[in-house]
Short mmCIF file of C-alpha atoms and ligand atoms in Angstrom, two decimals:
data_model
loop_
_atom_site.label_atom_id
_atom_site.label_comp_id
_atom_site.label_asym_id
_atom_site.label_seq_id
_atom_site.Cartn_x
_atom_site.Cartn_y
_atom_site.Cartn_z
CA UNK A 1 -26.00 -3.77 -18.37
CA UNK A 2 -25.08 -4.63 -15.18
CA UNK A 3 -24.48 -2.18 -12.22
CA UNK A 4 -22.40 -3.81 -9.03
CA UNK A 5 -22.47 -2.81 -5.60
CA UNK A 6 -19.08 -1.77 -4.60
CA UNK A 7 -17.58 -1.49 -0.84
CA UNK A 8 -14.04 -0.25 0.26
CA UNK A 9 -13.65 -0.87 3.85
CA UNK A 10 -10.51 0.80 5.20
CA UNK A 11 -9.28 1.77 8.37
CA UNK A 12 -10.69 5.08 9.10
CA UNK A 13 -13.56 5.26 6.07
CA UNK A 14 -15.70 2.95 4.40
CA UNK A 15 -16.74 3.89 0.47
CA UNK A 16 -20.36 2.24 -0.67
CA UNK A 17 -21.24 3.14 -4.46
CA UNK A 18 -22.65 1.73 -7.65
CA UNK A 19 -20.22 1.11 -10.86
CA UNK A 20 -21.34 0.07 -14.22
CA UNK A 21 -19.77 -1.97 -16.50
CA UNK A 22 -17.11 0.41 -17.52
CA UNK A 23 -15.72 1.29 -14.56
CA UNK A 24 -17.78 4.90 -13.94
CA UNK A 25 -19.51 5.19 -10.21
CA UNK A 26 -22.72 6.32 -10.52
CA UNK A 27 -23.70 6.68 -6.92
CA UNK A 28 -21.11 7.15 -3.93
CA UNK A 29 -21.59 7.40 -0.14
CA UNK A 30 -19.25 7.16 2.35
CA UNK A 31 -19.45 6.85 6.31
CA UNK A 32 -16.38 6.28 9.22
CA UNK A 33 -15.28 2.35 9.79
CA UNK A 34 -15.82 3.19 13.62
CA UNK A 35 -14.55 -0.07 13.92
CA UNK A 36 -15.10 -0.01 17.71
CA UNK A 37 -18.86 -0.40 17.69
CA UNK A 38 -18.46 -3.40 16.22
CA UNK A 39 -19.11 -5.65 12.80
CA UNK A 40 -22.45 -5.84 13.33
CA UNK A 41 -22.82 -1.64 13.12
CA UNK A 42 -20.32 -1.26 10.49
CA UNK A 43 -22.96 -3.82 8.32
CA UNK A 44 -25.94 -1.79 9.04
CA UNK A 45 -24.00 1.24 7.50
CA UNK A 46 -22.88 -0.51 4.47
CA UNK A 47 -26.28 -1.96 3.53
CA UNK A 48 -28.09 1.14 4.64
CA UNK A 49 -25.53 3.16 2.53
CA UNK A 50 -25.89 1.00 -0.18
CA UNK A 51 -29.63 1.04 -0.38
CA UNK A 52 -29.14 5.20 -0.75
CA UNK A 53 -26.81 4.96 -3.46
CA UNK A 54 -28.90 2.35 -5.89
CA UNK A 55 -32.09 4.52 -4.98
CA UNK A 56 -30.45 6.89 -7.63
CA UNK A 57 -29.41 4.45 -10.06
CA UNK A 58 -30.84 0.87 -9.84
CA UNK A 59 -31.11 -2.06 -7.46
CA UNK A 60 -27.27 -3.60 -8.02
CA UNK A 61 -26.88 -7.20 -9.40
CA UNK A 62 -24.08 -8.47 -7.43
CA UNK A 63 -21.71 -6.34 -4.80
CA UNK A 64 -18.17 -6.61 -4.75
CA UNK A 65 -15.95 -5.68 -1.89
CA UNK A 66 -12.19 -4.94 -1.00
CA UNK A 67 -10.76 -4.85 2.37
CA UNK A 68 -7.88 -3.76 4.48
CA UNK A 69 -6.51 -6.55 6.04
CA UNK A 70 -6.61 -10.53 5.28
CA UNK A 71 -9.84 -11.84 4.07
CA UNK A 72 -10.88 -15.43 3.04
CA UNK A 73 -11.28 -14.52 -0.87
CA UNK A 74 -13.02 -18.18 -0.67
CA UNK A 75 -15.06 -17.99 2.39
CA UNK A 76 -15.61 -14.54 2.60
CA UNK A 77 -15.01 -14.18 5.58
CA UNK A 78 -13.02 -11.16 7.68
CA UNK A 79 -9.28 -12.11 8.87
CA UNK A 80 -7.28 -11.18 12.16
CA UNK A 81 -6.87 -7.70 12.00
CA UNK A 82 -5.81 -5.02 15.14
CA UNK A 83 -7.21 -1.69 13.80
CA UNK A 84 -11.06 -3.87 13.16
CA UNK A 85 -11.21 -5.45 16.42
CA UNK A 86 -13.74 -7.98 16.96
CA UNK A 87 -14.45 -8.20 13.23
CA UNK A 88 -12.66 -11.55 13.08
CA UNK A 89 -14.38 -14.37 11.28
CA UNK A 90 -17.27 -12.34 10.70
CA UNK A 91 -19.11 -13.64 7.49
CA UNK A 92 -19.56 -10.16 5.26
CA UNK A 93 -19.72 -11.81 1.66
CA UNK A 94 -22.74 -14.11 3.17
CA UNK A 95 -24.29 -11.65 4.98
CA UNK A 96 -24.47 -9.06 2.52
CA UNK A 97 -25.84 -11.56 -0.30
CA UNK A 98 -28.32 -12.53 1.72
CA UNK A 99 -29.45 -8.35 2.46
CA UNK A 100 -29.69 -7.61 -1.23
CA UNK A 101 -30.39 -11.03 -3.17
CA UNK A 102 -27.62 -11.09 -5.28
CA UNK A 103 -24.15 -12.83 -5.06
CA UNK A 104 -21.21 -11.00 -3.93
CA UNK A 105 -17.33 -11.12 -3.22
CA UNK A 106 -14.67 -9.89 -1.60
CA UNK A 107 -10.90 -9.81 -2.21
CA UNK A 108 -7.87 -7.75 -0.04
CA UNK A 109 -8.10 -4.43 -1.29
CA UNK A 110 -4.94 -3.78 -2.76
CA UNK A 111 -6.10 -7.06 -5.30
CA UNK A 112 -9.08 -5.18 -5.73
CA UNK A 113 -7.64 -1.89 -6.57
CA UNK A 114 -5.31 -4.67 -8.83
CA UNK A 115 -8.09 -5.64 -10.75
CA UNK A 116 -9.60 -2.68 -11.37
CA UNK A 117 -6.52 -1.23 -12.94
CA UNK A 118 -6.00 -4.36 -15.14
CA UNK A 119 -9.48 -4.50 -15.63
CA UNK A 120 -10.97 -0.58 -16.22
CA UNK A 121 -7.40 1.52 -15.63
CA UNK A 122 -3.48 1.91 -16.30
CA UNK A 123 -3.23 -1.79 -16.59
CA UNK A 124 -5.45 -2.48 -19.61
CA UNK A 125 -4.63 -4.61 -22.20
CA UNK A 126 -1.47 -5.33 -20.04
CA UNK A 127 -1.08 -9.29 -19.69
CA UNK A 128 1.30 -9.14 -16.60
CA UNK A 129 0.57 -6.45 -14.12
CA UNK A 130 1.70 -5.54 -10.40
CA UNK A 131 -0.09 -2.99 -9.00
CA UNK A 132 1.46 -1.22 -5.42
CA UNK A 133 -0.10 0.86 -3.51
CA UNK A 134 1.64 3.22 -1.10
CA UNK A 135 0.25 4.95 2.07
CA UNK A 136 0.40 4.01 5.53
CA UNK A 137 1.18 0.75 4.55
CA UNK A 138 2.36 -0.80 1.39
CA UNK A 139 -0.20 -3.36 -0.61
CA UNK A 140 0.85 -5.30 -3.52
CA UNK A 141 -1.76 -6.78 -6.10
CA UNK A 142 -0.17 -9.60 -8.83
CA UNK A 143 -2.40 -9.82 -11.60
CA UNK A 144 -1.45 -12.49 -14.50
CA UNK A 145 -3.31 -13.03 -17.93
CA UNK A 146 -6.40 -11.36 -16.08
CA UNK A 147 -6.67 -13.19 -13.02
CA UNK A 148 -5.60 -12.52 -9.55
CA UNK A 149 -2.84 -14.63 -8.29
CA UNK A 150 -3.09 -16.36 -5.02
CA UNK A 151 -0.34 -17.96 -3.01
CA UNK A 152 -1.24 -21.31 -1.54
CA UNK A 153 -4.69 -22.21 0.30
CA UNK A 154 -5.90 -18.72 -1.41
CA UNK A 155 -3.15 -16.54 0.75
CA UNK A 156 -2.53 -12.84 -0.18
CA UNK A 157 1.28 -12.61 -0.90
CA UNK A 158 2.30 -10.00 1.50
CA UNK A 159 5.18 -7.86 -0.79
CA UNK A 160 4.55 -4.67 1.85
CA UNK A 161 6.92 -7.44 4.42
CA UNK A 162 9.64 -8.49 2.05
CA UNK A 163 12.84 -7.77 3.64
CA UNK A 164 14.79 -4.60 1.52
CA UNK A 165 17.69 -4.28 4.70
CA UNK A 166 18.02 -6.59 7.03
CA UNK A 167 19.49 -4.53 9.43
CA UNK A 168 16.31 -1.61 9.84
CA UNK A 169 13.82 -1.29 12.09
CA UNK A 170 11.88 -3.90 13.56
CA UNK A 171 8.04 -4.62 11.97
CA UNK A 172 5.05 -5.44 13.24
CA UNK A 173 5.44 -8.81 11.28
CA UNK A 174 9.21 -9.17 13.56
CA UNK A 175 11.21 -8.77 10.90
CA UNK A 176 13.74 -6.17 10.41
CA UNK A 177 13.62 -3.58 7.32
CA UNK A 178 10.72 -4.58 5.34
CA UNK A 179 9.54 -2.73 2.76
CA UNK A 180 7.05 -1.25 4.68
CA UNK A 181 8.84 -0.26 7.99
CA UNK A 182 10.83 1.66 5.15
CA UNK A 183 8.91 3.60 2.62
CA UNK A 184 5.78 4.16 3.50
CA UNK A 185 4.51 7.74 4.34
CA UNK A 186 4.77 6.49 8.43
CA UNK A 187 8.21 5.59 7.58
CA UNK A 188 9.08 8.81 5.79
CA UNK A 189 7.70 10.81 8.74
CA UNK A 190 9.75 8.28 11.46
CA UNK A 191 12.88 8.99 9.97
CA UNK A 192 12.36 12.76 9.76
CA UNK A 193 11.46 13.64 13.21
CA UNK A 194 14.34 11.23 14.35
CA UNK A 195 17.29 13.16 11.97
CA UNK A 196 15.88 16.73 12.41
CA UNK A 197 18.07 19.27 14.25
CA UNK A 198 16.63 20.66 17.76
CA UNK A 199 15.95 24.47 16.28
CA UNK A 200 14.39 22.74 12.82
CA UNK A 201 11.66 25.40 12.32
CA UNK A 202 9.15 23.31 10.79
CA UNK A 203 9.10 20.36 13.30
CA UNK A 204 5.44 20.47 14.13
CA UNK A 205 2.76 18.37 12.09
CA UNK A 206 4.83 17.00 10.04
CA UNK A 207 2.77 14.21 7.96
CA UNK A 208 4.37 12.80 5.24
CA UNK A 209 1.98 15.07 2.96
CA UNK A 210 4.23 17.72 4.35
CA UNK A 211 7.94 16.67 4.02
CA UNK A 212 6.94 16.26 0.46
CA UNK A 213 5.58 20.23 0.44
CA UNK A 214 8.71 21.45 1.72
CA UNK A 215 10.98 19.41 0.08
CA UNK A 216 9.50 21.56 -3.01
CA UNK A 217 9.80 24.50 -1.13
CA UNK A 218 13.11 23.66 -1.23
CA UNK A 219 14.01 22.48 2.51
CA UNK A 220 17.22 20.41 2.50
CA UNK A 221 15.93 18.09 5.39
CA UNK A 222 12.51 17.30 3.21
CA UNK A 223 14.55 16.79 0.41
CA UNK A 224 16.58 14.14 2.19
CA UNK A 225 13.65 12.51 3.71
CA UNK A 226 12.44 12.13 -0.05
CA UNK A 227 15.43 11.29 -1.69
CA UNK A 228 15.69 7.92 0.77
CA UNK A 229 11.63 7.17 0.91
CA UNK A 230 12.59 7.42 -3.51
CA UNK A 231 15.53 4.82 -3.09
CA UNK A 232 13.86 2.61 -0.52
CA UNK A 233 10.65 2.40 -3.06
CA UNK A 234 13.26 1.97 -6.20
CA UNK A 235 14.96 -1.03 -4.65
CA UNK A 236 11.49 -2.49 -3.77
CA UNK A 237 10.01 -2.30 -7.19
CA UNK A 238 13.34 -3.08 -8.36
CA UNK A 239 12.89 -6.61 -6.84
CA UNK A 240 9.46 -7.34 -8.38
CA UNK A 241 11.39 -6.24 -11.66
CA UNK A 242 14.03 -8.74 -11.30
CA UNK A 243 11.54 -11.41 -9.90
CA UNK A 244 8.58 -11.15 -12.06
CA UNK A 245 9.66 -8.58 -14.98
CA UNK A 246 5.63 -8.09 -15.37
CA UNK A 247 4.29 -5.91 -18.54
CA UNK A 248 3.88 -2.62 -16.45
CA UNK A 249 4.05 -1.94 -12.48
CA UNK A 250 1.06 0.32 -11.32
CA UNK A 251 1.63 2.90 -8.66
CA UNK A 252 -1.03 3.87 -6.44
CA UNK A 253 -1.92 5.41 -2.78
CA UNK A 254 -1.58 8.84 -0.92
CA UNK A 255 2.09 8.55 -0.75
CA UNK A 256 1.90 8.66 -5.19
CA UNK A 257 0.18 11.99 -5.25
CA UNK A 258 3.60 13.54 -4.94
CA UNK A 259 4.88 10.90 -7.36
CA UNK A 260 6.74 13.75 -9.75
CA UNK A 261 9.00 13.75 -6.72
CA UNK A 262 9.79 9.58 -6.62
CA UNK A 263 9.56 8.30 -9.88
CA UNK A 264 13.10 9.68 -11.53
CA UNK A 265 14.78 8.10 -8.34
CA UNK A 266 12.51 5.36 -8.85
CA UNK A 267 13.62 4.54 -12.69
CA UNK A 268 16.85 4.84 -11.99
CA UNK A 269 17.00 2.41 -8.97
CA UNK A 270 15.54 0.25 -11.32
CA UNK A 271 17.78 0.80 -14.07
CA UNK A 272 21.06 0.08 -11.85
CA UNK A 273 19.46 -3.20 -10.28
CA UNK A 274 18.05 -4.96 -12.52
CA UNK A 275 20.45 -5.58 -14.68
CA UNK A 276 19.91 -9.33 -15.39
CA UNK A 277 16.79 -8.74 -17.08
CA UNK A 278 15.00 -6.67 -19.74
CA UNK A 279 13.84 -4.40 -17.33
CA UNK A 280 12.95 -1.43 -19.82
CA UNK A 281 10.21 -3.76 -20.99
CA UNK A 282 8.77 -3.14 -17.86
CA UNK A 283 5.91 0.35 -18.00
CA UNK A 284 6.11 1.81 -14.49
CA UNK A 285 3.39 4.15 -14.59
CA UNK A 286 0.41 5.66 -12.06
CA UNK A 287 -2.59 4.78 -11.27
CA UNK A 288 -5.00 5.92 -13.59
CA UNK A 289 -8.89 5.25 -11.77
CA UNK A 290 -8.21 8.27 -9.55
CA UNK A 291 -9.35 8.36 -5.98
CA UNK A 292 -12.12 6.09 -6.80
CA UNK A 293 -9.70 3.36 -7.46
CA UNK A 294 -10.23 1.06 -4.10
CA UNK A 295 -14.00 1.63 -4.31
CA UNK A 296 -14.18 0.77 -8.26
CA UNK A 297 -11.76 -2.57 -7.79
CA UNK A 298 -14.12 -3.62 -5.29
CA UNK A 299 -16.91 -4.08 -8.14
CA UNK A 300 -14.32 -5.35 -10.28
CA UNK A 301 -13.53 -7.85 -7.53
CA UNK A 302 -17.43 -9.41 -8.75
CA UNK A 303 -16.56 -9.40 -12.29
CA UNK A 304 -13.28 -11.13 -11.53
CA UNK A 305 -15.43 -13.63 -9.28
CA UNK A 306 -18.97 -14.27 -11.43
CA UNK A 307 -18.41 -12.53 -15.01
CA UNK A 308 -18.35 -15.23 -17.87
CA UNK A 309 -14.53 -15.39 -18.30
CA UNK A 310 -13.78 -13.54 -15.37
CA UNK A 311 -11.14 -10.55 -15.68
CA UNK A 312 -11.83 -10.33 -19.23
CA UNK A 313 -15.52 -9.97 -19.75
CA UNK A 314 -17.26 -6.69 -19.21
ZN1 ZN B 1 7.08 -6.65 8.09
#
């Protein structure tokens, strides 16, 4: 049976654990990306890490990886990123077959949090899958008949920066009103502490984690804020409705621990704007791997890459 190394590198954490062939980590350590001191630190964690984790359980035979930010899937190799600076071009995938003798890979990490859904999770047995995953950004994984799809030359579709209203705020990507500058948690919190009232008594801290607590509490601000973060994710899964009508849309991401207060708003969007197409043969349902679910995608990712028959062995 085969146990894979598996890495989540995100912004402020990276995960390091063994997974086996059903999807159950066995061994997890984590450390901070302190991506300031550099790739070459951030390595020695990961394999150091790593070598802790398969003490308990057994020297890995091949170590997948996901990653925030663009990555060669082909090349392995670390893409432009502003929040890993310096990380650019740096060869991971190589570097970390080379540490531990075994092959590796490495995908985006909202395709590997894709995979392991269709592979291990919500997605099973589910031929067409999207899976989304909402936080401070918004990552969308496409998975069809078991495999990953790529846009041309390998490239990541980026969903998070398709345009929802032309006329919102400007990106990062200098467009106006992508999905992203609109319903992520940032974008929830933005809009809040812009359309609160001077004497609003609950002004400080206020995380997107928050707005949803007191929008159950009752607050009619909160309550607003979540109403239009539920629209602005409707119309945005609405799209991928109308444009792919895939077997069941996966929700994941911080933002989808307080899905009981989206997902009504959610349907319905989807019900009123998708009226073209069968949309009620679409599932939209959670994420079912848990908090794990970057860290066991990222062994997927090596299944997807080196199993015989890819997504569907294992
Ligand atoms: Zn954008």
């Amino acid at each position: 049976m085969a146990v894979i190394g598996a890495i989540d590198i995100g912004g402020t954490k990276i995960a390091v654990g063994v997974v086996d062939e059903n999807g159950r980590v066995l061994g997890r350590r984590e450390c901070p990306t302190d991506a300031g001191r550099g790739y070459r630190s951030a390595l020695a964690r990961m394999c150091s890490l790593l070598r802790e984790a398969q003490q308990v359980t057994r020297p890995v035979d091949g170590i997948g990886v996901g990653s925030t930010g663009p990555v060669d899937p082909f090349t392995g190799v670390i893409g432009k990123l502003d929040f890993l600076p310096g990380w650019e071009g740096s060869p991971l995938v190589d570097d970390l077959a080379r540490e531990f003798g075994v092959n590796a890979a490495m995908e985006n990490d909202a395709d590997a949090a894709a995979l392991g859904e269709s592979g291990w999770g919500a997605g099973r047995n589910k031929t067409r899958l999207v899976y989304v995953t909402v936080g401070t950004g918004i990552g969308v994984g496409i998975i069809i008949d078991g495999q990953l799809y790529r846009g041309a030359d390998g490239a990541h579709p980026e969903i998070g920066h398709h345009v929802i209203d032309a006329t919102g705020p400007l990106c990062s990507c200098g467009a106006h009103g992508c999905w992203e500058s609109l319903a992520t948690g940032p974008a929830m919190e933005q809009w809040f502490s812009a359309n609160i009232p001077a004497d609003y008594p609950h002004a400080d801290g206020l995380t997107a984690k928050r707005i949803c607590e007191l929008a159950r509490e009752g607050d009619a601000m909160a309550r607003r804020a979540v109403e239009r973060e539920a629209q602005y994710l409707g119309i945005g899964i609405a799209n991928l409705v109308t444009l792919l009508v895939p077997d069941a849309i996966v929700l994941g991401g911080s933002v989808m621990r307080s899905s009981d207060l989206f997902l009504d708003t959610i349907r319905d969007t989807v019900r009123r704007h998708c009226g073209y197409v069968p949309f009620e043969k679409t599932t939209i349902e959670l994420a079912s791997l848990g908090p794990d679910a970057n860290l066991i995608g990222a062994a997927r990712v090596w299944h997807h890459r080196f199993a015989h028959g890819g997504a569907h062995a294992a």
